CSV table of C-alpha atoms in Angstrom, one decimal:
chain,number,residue,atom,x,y,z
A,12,UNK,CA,0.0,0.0,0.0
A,13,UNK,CA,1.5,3.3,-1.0
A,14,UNK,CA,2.0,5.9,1.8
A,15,UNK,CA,0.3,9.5,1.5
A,16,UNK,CA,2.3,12.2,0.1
A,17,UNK,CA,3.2,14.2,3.6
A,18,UNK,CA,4.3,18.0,3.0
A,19,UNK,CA,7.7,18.7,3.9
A,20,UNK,CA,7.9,21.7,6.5
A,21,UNK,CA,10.0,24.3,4.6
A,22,UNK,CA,11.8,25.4,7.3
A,23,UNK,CA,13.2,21.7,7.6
A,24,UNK,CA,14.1,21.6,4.1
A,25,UNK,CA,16.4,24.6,4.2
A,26,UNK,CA,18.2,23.5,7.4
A,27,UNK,CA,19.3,20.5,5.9
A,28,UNK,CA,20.9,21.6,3.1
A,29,UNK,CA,24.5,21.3,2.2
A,30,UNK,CA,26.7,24.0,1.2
A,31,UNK,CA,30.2,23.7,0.0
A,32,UNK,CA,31.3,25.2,3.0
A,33,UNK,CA,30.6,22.2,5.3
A,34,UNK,CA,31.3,19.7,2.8
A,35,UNK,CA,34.8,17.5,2.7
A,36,UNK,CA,37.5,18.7,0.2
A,37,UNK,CA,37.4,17.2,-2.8
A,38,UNK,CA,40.8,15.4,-3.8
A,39,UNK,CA,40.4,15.5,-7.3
A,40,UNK,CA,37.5,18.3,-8.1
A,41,UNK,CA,37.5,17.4,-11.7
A,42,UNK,CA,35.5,14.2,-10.8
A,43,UNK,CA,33.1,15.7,-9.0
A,44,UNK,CA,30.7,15.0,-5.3
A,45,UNK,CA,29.4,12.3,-6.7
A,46,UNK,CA,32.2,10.2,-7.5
A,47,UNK,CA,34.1,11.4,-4.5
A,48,UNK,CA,30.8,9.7,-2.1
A,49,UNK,CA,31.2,6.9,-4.3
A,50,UNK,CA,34.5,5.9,-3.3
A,51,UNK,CA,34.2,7.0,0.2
A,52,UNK,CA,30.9,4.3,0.3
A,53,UNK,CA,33.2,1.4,-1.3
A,54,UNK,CA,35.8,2.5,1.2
A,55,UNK,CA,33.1,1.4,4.2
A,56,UNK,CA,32.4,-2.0,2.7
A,57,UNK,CA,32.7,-4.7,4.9
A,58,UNK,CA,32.6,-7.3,2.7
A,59,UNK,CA,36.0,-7.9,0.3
A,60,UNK,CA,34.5,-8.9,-2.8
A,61,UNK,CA,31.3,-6.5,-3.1
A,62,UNK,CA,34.2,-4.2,-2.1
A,63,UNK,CA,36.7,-5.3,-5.3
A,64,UNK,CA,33.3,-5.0,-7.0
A,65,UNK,CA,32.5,-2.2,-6.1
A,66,UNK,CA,35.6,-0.2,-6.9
A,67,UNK,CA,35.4,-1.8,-10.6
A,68,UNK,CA,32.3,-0.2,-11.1
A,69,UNK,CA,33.9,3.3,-10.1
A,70,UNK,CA,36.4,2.6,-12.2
A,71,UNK,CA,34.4,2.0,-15.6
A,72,UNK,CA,32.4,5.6,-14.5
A,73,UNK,CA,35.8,7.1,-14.3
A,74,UNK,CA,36.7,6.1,-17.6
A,75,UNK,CA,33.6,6.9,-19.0
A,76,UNK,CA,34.2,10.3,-18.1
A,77,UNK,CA,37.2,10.5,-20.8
A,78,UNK,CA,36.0,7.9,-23.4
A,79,UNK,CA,38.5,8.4,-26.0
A,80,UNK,CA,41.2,7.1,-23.3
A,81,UNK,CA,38.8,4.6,-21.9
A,82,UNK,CA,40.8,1.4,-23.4
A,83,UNK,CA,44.6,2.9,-23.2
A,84,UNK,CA,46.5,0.9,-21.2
A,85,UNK,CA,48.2,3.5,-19.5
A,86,UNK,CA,44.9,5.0,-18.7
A,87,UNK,CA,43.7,2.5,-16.7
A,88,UNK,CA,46.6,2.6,-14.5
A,89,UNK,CA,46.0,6.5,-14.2
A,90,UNK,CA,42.8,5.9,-13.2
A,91,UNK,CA,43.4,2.9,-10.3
A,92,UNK,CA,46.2,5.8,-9.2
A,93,UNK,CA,43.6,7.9,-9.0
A,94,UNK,CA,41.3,6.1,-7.0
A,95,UNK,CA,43.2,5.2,-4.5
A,96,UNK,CA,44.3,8.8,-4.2
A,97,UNK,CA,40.6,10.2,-3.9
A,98,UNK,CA,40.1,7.6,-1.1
A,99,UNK,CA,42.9,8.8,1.1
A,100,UNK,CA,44.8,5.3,0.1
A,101,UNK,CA,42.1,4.2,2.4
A,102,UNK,CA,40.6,1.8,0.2
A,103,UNK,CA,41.5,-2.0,1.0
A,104,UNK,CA,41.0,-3.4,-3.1
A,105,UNK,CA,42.9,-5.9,-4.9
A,106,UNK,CA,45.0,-3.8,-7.9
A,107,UNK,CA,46.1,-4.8,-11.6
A,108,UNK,CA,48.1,-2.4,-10.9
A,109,UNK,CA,51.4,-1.2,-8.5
A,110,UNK,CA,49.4,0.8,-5.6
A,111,UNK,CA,51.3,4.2,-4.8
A,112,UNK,CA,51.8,5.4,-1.2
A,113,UNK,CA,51.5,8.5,0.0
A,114,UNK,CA,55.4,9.1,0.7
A,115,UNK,CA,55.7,8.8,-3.1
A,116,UNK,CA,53.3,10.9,-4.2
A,117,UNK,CA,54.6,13.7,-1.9
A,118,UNK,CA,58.5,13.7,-2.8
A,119,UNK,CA,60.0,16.8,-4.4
A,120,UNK,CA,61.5,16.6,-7.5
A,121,UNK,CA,65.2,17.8,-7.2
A,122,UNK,CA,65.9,21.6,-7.8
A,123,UNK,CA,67.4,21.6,-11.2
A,124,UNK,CA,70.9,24.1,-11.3
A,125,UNK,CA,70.7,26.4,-13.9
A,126,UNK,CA,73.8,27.9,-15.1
A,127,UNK,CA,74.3,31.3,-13.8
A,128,UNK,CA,76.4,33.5,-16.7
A,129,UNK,CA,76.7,36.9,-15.7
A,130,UNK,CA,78.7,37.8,-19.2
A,131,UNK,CA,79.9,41.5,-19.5
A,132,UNK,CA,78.4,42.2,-22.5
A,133,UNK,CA,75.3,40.7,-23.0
A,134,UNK,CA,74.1,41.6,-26.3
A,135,UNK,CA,76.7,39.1,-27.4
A,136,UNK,CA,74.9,36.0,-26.0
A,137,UNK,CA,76.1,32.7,-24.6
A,138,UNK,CA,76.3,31.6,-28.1
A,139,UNK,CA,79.4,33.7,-29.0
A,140,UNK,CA,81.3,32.7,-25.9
A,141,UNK,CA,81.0,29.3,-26.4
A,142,UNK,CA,82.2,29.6,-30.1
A,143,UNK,CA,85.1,31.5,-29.0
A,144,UNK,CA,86.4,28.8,-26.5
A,145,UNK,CA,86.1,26.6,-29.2
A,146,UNK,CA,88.3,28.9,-31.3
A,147,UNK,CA,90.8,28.7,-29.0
A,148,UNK,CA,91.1,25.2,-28.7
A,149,UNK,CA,92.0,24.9,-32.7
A,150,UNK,CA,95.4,25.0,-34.2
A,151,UNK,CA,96.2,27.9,-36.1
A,152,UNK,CA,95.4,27.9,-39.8
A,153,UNK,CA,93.0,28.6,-42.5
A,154,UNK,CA,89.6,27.2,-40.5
A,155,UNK,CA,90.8,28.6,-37.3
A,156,UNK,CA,91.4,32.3,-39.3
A,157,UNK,CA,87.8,32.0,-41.0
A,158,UNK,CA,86.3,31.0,-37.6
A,159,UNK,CA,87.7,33.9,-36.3
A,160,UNK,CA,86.2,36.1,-38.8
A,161,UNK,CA,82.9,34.9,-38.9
A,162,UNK,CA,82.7,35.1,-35.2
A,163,UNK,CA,84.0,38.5,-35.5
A,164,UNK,CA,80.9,39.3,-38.3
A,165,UNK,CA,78.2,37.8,-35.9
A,166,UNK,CA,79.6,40.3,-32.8
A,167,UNK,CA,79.2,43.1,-35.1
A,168,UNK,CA,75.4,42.1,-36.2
A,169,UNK,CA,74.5,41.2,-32.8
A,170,UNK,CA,76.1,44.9,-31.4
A,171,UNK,CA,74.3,46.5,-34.2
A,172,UNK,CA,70.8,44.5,-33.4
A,173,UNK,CA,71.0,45.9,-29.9
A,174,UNK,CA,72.5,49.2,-29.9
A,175,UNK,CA,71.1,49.9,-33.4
A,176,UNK,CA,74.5,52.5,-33.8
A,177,UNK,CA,77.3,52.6,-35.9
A,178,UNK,CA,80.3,50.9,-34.2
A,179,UNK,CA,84.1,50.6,-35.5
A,180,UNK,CA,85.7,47.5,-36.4
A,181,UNK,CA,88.4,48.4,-33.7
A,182,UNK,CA,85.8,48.0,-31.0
A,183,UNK,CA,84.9,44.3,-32.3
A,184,UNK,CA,88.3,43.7,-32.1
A,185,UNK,CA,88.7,44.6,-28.3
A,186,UNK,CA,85.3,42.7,-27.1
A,187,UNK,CA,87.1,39.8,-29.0
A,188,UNK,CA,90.7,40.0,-27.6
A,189,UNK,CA,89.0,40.3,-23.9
A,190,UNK,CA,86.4,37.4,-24.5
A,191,UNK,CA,88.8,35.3,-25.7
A,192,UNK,CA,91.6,35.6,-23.0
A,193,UNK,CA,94.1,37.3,-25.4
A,194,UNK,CA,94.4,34.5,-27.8
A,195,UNK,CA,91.9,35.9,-30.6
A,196,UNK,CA,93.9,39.3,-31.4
A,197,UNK,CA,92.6,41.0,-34.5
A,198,UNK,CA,93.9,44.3,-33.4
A,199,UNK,CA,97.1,44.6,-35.3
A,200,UNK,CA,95.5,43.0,-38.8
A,201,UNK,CA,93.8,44.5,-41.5
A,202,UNK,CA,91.0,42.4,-41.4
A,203,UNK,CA,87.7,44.5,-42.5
A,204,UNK,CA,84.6,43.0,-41.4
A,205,UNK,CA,81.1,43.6,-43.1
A,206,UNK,CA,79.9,46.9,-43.8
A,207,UNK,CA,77.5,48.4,-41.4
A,208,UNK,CA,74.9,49.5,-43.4
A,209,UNK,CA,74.3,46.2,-44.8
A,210,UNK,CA,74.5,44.4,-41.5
A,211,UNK,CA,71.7,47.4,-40.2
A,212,UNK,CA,69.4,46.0,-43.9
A,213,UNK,CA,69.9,42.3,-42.7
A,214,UNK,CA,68.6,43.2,-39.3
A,215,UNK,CA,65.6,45.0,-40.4
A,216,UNK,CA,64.7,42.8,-43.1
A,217,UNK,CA,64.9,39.6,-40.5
A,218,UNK,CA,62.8,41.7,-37.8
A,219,UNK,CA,60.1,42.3,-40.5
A,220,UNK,CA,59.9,38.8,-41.1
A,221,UNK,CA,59.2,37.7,-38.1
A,222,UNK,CA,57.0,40.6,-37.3
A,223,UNK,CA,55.0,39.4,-40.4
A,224,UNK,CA,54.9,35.3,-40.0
A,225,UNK,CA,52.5,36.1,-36.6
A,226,UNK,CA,50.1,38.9,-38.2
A,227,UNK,CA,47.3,37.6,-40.6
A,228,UNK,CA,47.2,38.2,-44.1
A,229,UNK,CA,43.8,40.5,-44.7
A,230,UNK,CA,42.6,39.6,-48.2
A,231,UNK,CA,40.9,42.2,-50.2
A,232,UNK,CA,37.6,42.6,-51.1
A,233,UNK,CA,37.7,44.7,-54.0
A,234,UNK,CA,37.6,42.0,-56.5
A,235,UNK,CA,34.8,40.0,-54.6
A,236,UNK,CA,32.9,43.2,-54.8
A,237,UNK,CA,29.7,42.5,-57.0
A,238,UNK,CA,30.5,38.7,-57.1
A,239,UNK,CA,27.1,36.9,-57.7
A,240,UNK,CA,24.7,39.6,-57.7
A,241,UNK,CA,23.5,40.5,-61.7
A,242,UNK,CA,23.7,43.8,-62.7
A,243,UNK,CA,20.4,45.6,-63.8
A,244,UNK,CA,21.2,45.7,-67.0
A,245,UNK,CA,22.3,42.1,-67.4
A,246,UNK,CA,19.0,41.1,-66.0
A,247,UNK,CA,17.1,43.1,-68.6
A,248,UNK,CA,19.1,41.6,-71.7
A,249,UNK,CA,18.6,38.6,-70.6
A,250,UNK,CA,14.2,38.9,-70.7
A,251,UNK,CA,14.8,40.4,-73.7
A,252,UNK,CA,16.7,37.7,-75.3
A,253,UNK,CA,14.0,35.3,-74.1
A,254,UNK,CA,11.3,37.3,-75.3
């Protein structure tokens, strides 16, 4: 026999609600309340095998949730992590998989050591310095002369890309000798490196590329313009031919 509807008082109704304020935190919010009461009611089984089942069953709504990685291998191993994380590692199941600890999951990675160069003149880069102590280790001849030259060449574009100024060959020369430890001396040769003007063009034409690969290309409209509607007169022809 079905009971009679009996009104709810509405003053009982609003002191029993729950706000998020009084709830438990959620492990993993992206699953939701639901699925978090779910696991904490498999966690209170008694029973080991309606338990195991149990926490299968949360496990196929968990992958459900993502179908496209439902059947990755991987996956499923993300997702038993997972649920034993959400439970607090309080859940007593029988794993296909390895079951983390808590220790693990709370190690800090090592801090990685950067290296600290504090170079003098840093519009030169790391780049440069590292090409000069290879410079140094090569036995003089032709490469080691040309090597010296082009690295001479990229100190002057990357002074002018910085300083965007005129600057004398001379003063190349200097930075060199003092990066170098006094074994890269250009000072007493006539070496003539490229001119500045066209190092100033290769600059500006390079930062206009650039500038241009991220900005979309606006197509015009002027020669869509009238595109598929008939002009008056080409409408009247046409009856006329007809007629």
């Amino acid at each position: 026999m079905n009971q009679k509807y009996i009104k709810e008082n509405a003053n009982d109704v609003v002191h029993h609600l729950e706000y998020n304020a009084e709830r438990s935190h959620l492990i993993i919010p992206e699953y939701g309340r639901h699925l978090q009461k779910l696991i904490d009611q498999a966690t209170e089984i008694e029973d080991a095998e309606t338990r195991n089942k149990a926490a299968k069953y949360i496990i196929q709504v968990m992958g459900s949730l993502n179908p496209h990685l439902r059947d990755v291998p991987d996956f499923q191993h993300k997702l038993w992590d997972q649920l034993f994380i959400m439970s607090d590692f309080k859940l007593d199941v029988q794993s296909p998989y390895p079951i983390p600890s808590r220790e693990v999951l709370q190690l800090k990675p090592d801090t990685l050591k950067y290296p600290q160069n504090f170079p003098k003149y840093r519009y030169y880069g790391n780049n440069i310095k590292y090409m000069i102590d290879v410079a140094n280790k090569w036995e003089e001849g032709e490469m080691k002369s040309a090597l010296v030259k082009v690295i001479a060449n990229h100190m002057k574009k990357s002074y002018l890309s910085w300083n965007k100024d005129t600057v004398k060959d001379d003063v190349i020369f200097e930075h060199l000798y003092e990066l170098s430890g006094g074994k890269l001396n250009l000072l007493q040769s006539s070496e003539e490196l490229i001119n500045t003007t066209d190092l100033l063009r290769t600059n500006k034409r390079m930062s206009n590329k650039t500038s241009s690969q991220g900005q979309p290309k606006i197509q015009s409209n002027k020669n869509n313009k009238g595109q598929g509607k008939q002009k008056p007169f080409q409408k009247n022809n046409n009856q006329k031919n007809q007629q």
